[in-house]
Short mmCIF file of C-alpha atoms in Angstrom, two decimals:
data_model
loop_
_atom_site.label_atom_id
_atom_site.label_comp_id
_atom_site.label_asym_id
_atom_site.label_seq_id
_atom_site.Cartn_x
_atom_site.Cartn_y
_atom_site.Cartn_z
CA MET A 282 -112.40 -63.72 -38.68
CA THR A 283 -109.20 -63.47 -40.74
CA ARG A 284 -108.68 -65.20 -44.06
CA PHE A 285 -106.36 -67.71 -42.43
CA GLU A 286 -109.05 -68.66 -39.93
CA ARG A 287 -111.64 -69.07 -42.71
CA ASP A 288 -109.33 -71.00 -45.02
CA SER A 289 -108.14 -73.39 -42.30
CA ALA A 290 -111.56 -74.03 -40.74
CA ALA A 291 -112.72 -77.62 -40.15
CA THR A 292 -116.43 -78.40 -39.76
CA ARG A 293 -117.56 -81.62 -38.12
CA ALA A 294 -119.92 -83.57 -40.39
CA ALA A 295 -122.72 -85.96 -39.43
CA ASP A 296 -120.59 -89.08 -39.99
CA GLY A 297 -117.83 -87.77 -37.71
CA HIS A 298 -115.32 -86.64 -40.33
CA TYR A 299 -114.38 -83.00 -40.84
CA ASP A 300 -115.12 -80.96 -43.94
CA VAL A 301 -112.31 -78.62 -45.00
CA ARG A 302 -111.47 -76.68 -48.13
CA ILE A 303 -107.98 -76.45 -49.61
CA ASP A 304 -107.78 -72.85 -50.78
CA GLY A 305 -105.54 -71.66 -53.60
CA ALA A 306 -104.53 -68.56 -51.62
CA TRP A 307 -102.07 -70.79 -49.72
CA TRP A 308 -100.46 -72.26 -52.85
CA ILE A 309 -96.75 -72.42 -53.43
CA VAL A 310 -95.44 -73.16 -56.93
CA VAL A 311 -97.31 -76.38 -57.75
CA GLY A 312 -99.68 -77.06 -54.87
CA PRO A 313 -100.76 -76.23 -51.32
CA ASN A 314 -98.09 -75.33 -48.79
CA GLY A 315 -97.25 -78.15 -46.39
CA GLY A 316 -97.61 -75.90 -43.34
CA TYR A 317 -101.10 -74.94 -44.49
CA ILE A 318 -102.03 -78.63 -44.76
CA ALA A 319 -100.68 -79.10 -41.22
CA ALA A 320 -102.96 -76.26 -40.05
CA LEU A 321 -106.00 -77.96 -41.61
CA PHE A 322 -105.16 -81.14 -39.73
CA LEU A 323 -104.68 -79.27 -36.48
CA ARG A 324 -108.08 -77.57 -36.65
CA ALA A 325 -109.81 -80.94 -36.98
CA LEU A 326 -107.65 -82.60 -34.33
CA GLN A 327 -108.27 -79.86 -31.78
CA ASP A 328 -112.01 -80.17 -32.23
CA ALA A 329 -111.81 -83.96 -31.91
CA VAL A 330 -109.89 -83.66 -28.63
CA GLY A 331 -112.50 -81.21 -27.34
CA ASP A 332 -110.51 -80.26 -24.25
CA ALA A 333 -108.90 -76.81 -24.07
CA THR A 334 -106.64 -77.97 -21.22
CA ARG A 335 -104.99 -80.51 -23.56
CA ALA A 336 -102.81 -78.41 -25.83
CA PRO A 337 -101.12 -79.75 -28.97
CA ARG A 338 -97.62 -80.95 -28.14
CA SER A 339 -96.55 -82.77 -31.31
CA LEU A 340 -97.83 -83.00 -34.89
CA THR A 341 -96.25 -85.06 -37.66
CA VAL A 342 -97.59 -84.92 -41.22
CA HIS A 343 -96.57 -87.22 -44.07
CA TYR A 344 -97.39 -85.79 -47.48
CA VAL A 345 -98.54 -88.47 -49.92
CA THR A 346 -99.73 -86.54 -52.97
CA PRO A 347 -100.37 -82.83 -53.69
CA GLY A 348 -103.89 -81.69 -52.94
CA VAL A 349 -105.97 -79.65 -55.38
CA GLU A 350 -108.05 -76.58 -54.72
CA GLY A 351 -111.49 -77.49 -53.44
CA PRO A 352 -113.33 -79.46 -50.76
CA ALA A 353 -111.61 -82.22 -48.81
CA ARG A 354 -112.23 -84.23 -45.68
CA VAL A 355 -110.20 -85.08 -42.61
CA ARG A 356 -110.89 -88.36 -40.88
CA VAL A 357 -109.72 -88.32 -37.26
CA ARG A 358 -109.24 -91.34 -35.03
CA THR A 359 -108.49 -91.14 -31.30
CA GLU A 360 -105.94 -93.90 -30.78
CA ARG A 361 -105.84 -93.53 -27.00
CA SER A 362 -106.90 -90.97 -24.41
CA GLY A 363 -105.47 -91.29 -20.91
CA ARG A 364 -105.59 -89.17 -17.80
CA SER A 365 -103.37 -86.44 -19.22
CA LEU A 366 -102.41 -87.35 -22.79
CA THR A 367 -104.41 -87.98 -25.99
CA SER A 368 -102.91 -89.62 -29.09
CA LEU A 369 -104.65 -89.30 -32.45
CA SER A 370 -104.22 -90.11 -36.13
CA ALA A 371 -105.83 -88.42 -39.11
CA ARG A 372 -106.18 -88.76 -42.90
CA LEU A 373 -106.73 -85.94 -45.37
CA GLU A 374 -108.62 -87.15 -48.46
CA GLN A 375 -109.93 -85.66 -51.69
CA ASP A 376 -112.22 -87.58 -54.07
CA GLY A 377 -111.32 -90.82 -52.32
CA LYS A 378 -107.58 -90.19 -52.74
CA LEU A 379 -105.22 -89.96 -49.77
CA VAL A 380 -103.44 -86.59 -49.68
CA ALA A 381 -101.66 -86.70 -46.29
CA LEU A 382 -101.43 -88.62 -43.00
CA ALA A 383 -100.95 -87.14 -39.53
CA LEU A 384 -100.11 -88.26 -36.00
CA ALA A 385 -100.62 -85.92 -33.06
CA THR A 386 -100.28 -85.77 -29.29
CA PHE A 387 -102.26 -83.44 -27.02
CA ALA A 388 -101.55 -83.16 -23.31
CA ARG A 389 -102.11 -81.08 -20.21
CA SER A 390 -99.25 -79.02 -18.80
CA ARG A 391 -97.29 -80.77 -16.07
CA ASP A 392 -95.53 -79.37 -13.02
CA ALA A 393 -91.99 -80.46 -13.88
CA LEU A 394 -88.44 -79.24 -14.51
CA GLU A 395 -88.25 -76.33 -16.97
CA PHE A 396 -85.26 -74.71 -18.70
CA GLN A 397 -84.32 -73.28 -22.10
CA ASP A 398 -80.67 -73.57 -23.09
CA LEU A 399 -81.42 -72.78 -26.73
CA GLN A 400 -80.93 -69.08 -27.45
CA MET A 401 -82.56 -66.96 -30.09
CA PRO A 402 -80.07 -65.71 -32.73
CA GLU A 403 -79.11 -62.06 -32.48
CA VAL A 404 -80.62 -60.24 -35.45
CA ALA A 405 -81.84 -56.74 -36.18
CA PRO A 406 -85.43 -56.01 -35.07
CA PRO A 407 -88.13 -56.14 -37.76
CA GLU A 408 -88.52 -52.35 -37.75
CA ALA A 409 -84.91 -52.03 -38.96
CA LEU A 410 -85.27 -54.48 -41.87
CA PRO A 411 -86.91 -54.08 -45.30
CA GLU A 412 -89.87 -56.12 -46.47
CA ARG A 413 -88.92 -59.14 -48.53
CA GLU A 414 -88.94 -58.46 -52.27
CA PRO A 415 -91.05 -60.66 -54.57
CA VAL A 416 -89.28 -63.30 -56.65
CA HIS A 417 -89.42 -62.17 -60.26
CA GLY A 418 -90.84 -64.64 -62.76
CA ARG A 419 -92.45 -66.88 -60.12
CA THR A 420 -96.04 -66.82 -58.94
CA VAL A 421 -96.34 -67.92 -55.33
CA PRO A 422 -99.84 -66.95 -54.09
CA MET A 423 -99.05 -67.74 -50.45
CA ARG A 424 -96.41 -64.98 -50.31
CA ALA A 425 -99.22 -62.40 -50.28
CA ARG A 426 -100.58 -63.90 -47.06
CA PHE A 427 -97.55 -62.83 -45.00
CA HIS A 428 -95.35 -59.88 -44.17
CA THR A 429 -91.75 -61.10 -44.09
CA ARG A 430 -88.46 -59.34 -43.35
CA PRO A 431 -85.31 -61.42 -43.99
CA ALA A 432 -82.83 -61.30 -41.14
CA PHE A 433 -79.90 -63.31 -42.55
CA ASP A 434 -77.51 -62.67 -45.46
CA GLY A 435 -77.73 -64.51 -48.75
CA VAL A 436 -81.49 -65.01 -48.83
CA GLU A 437 -82.44 -66.64 -52.16
CA SER A 438 -79.23 -65.41 -53.75
CA GLY A 439 -77.06 -68.48 -53.52
CA SER A 440 -74.43 -66.28 -51.88
CA ALA A 441 -74.31 -67.80 -48.40
CA SER A 442 -71.68 -70.28 -47.28
CA ARG A 443 -74.01 -71.74 -44.65
CA THR A 444 -77.61 -72.85 -44.89
CA ILE A 445 -79.27 -70.77 -42.21
CA GLY A 446 -82.11 -68.49 -43.16
CA GLY A 447 -85.36 -66.96 -42.12
CA GLY A 448 -86.45 -63.71 -40.62
CA TRP A 449 -89.37 -61.91 -39.06
CA MET A 450 -92.82 -63.04 -40.13
CA ARG A 451 -96.45 -62.31 -39.39
CA LEU A 452 -99.75 -62.91 -41.12
CA ALA A 453 -100.82 -60.14 -43.50
CA GLU A 454 -104.04 -59.80 -41.51
CA PRO A 455 -102.98 -59.01 -37.93
CA ARG A 456 -103.60 -61.94 -35.61
CA VAL A 457 -101.84 -63.47 -32.60
CA PRO A 458 -100.69 -66.88 -33.90
CA ASP A 459 -102.34 -69.95 -32.41
CA ALA A 460 -101.01 -73.51 -32.77
CA ALA A 461 -102.37 -73.83 -36.32
CA ALA A 462 -100.60 -70.64 -37.41
CA LEU A 463 -97.35 -71.74 -35.73
CA ALA A 464 -97.51 -75.04 -37.63
CA MET A 465 -97.90 -73.09 -40.87
CA PHE A 466 -95.03 -70.73 -39.99
CA CYS A 467 -92.77 -73.80 -39.70
CA ASP A 468 -93.07 -74.39 -43.46
CA ALA A 469 -93.79 -70.89 -44.76
CA TRP A 470 -90.23 -69.63 -45.44
CA PRO A 471 -88.45 -70.45 -48.72
CA PRO A 472 -86.09 -73.46 -48.37
CA THR A 473 -82.77 -72.41 -46.88
CA ILE A 474 -80.94 -74.79 -49.25
CA ALA A 475 -81.44 -72.15 -51.97
CA GLN A 476 -78.85 -70.00 -50.18
CA ARG A 477 -76.04 -72.52 -50.56
CA GLN A 478 -73.23 -71.21 -52.77
CA ALA A 479 -72.77 -74.54 -54.51
CA LEU A 480 -76.36 -74.50 -55.75
CA GLY A 481 -77.62 -70.97 -56.20
CA THR A 482 -81.29 -70.54 -57.01
CA SER A 483 -80.90 -71.66 -60.64
CA GLY A 484 -80.01 -75.20 -59.60
CA LEU A 485 -83.31 -75.87 -57.84
CA ARG A 486 -86.68 -76.58 -59.39
CA GLY A 487 -88.37 -77.43 -56.11
CA VAL A 488 -87.95 -78.75 -52.58
CA PRO A 489 -91.18 -80.64 -51.77
CA THR A 490 -91.73 -81.68 -48.17
CA ILE A 491 -91.88 -85.41 -47.45
CA ASP A 492 -92.73 -85.13 -43.77
CA LEU A 493 -92.98 -82.31 -41.23
CA THR A 494 -92.90 -82.58 -37.44
CA VAL A 495 -93.78 -79.63 -35.20
CA HIS A 496 -93.22 -79.56 -31.43
CA PHE A 497 -95.25 -76.86 -29.72
CA ARG A 498 -93.20 -75.48 -26.82
CA ALA A 499 -95.29 -72.55 -25.58
CA PRO A 500 -98.38 -70.54 -26.54
CA ALA A 501 -98.01 -66.95 -27.63
CA PRO A 502 -97.91 -64.67 -24.55
CA SER A 503 -101.22 -63.28 -23.34
CA ASN A 504 -99.97 -59.73 -23.98
CA ALA A 505 -98.88 -60.45 -27.58
CA ARG A 506 -99.93 -57.83 -30.13
CA PRO A 507 -101.82 -59.05 -33.23
CA ASP A 508 -99.53 -57.00 -35.49
CA ASP A 509 -96.22 -58.17 -33.99
CA PHE A 510 -93.58 -60.18 -35.86
CA TYR A 511 -92.08 -63.57 -34.92
CA LEU A 512 -88.54 -64.67 -35.72
CA CYS A 513 -88.52 -67.81 -37.87
CA VAL A 514 -85.09 -69.47 -38.08
CA PHE A 515 -84.32 -72.42 -40.37
CA ARG A 516 -81.15 -74.50 -40.80
CA THR A 517 -80.10 -77.33 -43.13
CA GLN A 518 -76.91 -79.21 -42.26
CA THR A 519 -77.04 -82.30 -44.45
CA ALA A 520 -78.09 -82.98 -48.04
CA ARG A 521 -77.48 -86.48 -49.36
CA GLY A 522 -79.06 -88.85 -51.86
CA GLY A 523 -81.45 -86.20 -53.09
CA PHE A 524 -82.93 -85.50 -49.64
CA LEU A 525 -82.26 -82.93 -46.93
CA GLU A 526 -83.45 -81.99 -43.47
CA GLU A 527 -84.53 -78.53 -42.36
CA ASP A 528 -84.81 -77.62 -38.69
CA GLY A 529 -86.92 -74.65 -37.63
CA GLU A 530 -87.50 -72.44 -34.60
CA ILE A 531 -90.25 -69.88 -34.00
CA TRP A 532 -89.43 -67.14 -31.46
CA THR A 533 -91.11 -64.12 -29.94
CA ARG A 534 -89.03 -60.96 -30.08
CA ASP A 535 -88.48 -61.38 -26.32
CA GLY A 536 -86.73 -64.74 -26.82
CA LEU A 537 -89.56 -67.14 -25.94
CA LEU A 538 -89.39 -70.32 -28.03
CA LEU A 539 -92.89 -71.08 -29.32
CA ALA A 540 -92.27 -74.03 -31.64
CA GLN A 541 -89.57 -76.23 -33.14
CA SER A 542 -89.81 -78.22 -36.34
CA ARG A 543 -87.98 -80.69 -38.50
CA GLN A 544 -88.84 -81.73 -42.03
CA LEU A 545 -87.46 -84.10 -44.59
CA ALA A 546 -87.58 -82.69 -48.11
CA MET A 547 -86.62 -83.83 -51.59
CA LEU A 548 -84.30 -81.96 -53.95
CA ILE A 549 -85.63 -81.77 -57.51
#
């Protein structure tokens, strides 16, 4: 079992809630990473569904207050379960305080129209790119949990004229990503807004996530290697009133879209 699997585990308790532990290894600057919180939710939700044929299709998390390192509980409620689709809600709590809320949909695959007009950006392969350098003067424990190789210009330098960023990513401990890992990938890259020329990195103190939605489009291929990289692409097109959106895509190197995301974040 990898550290990610241990640190995102959810254990069903006697009263029906799930015991989890928020681990400091997945901290960003001031608290747990939002994608890591989404992974905790997903572990509990998958167990509550209890049907491997009903895969996660959508997960939305609203972040209410930063969690602290230590034990927590997830309370899951099945809102409705039909012939092919299950809708659930969940609450993450610590010491009686609400940390985050989630809504999720699980469903069986359906025999229906399929196409993919969206194309993966053309970037250099991970083997041709250097490992991402640490940010001097900032302690971000979660960075040690990944291997990342930036694939776009202007990363964290404030030198880009467009807010598109990301690169190749995999867990530090080799593992084919499941839905929980994909949800975490969707919030694991530094905010692309830091690349905007008008801001530079010095103009930002933080970009906390308000809500995060992940749509799971496909599982990792059965022949995926545990040590392979996945292309994580993020774009921000509007910042207004102190808030911005960031859209994400997670791709295999062969161009299979695994997940899409959108989050609302606050500029501070």
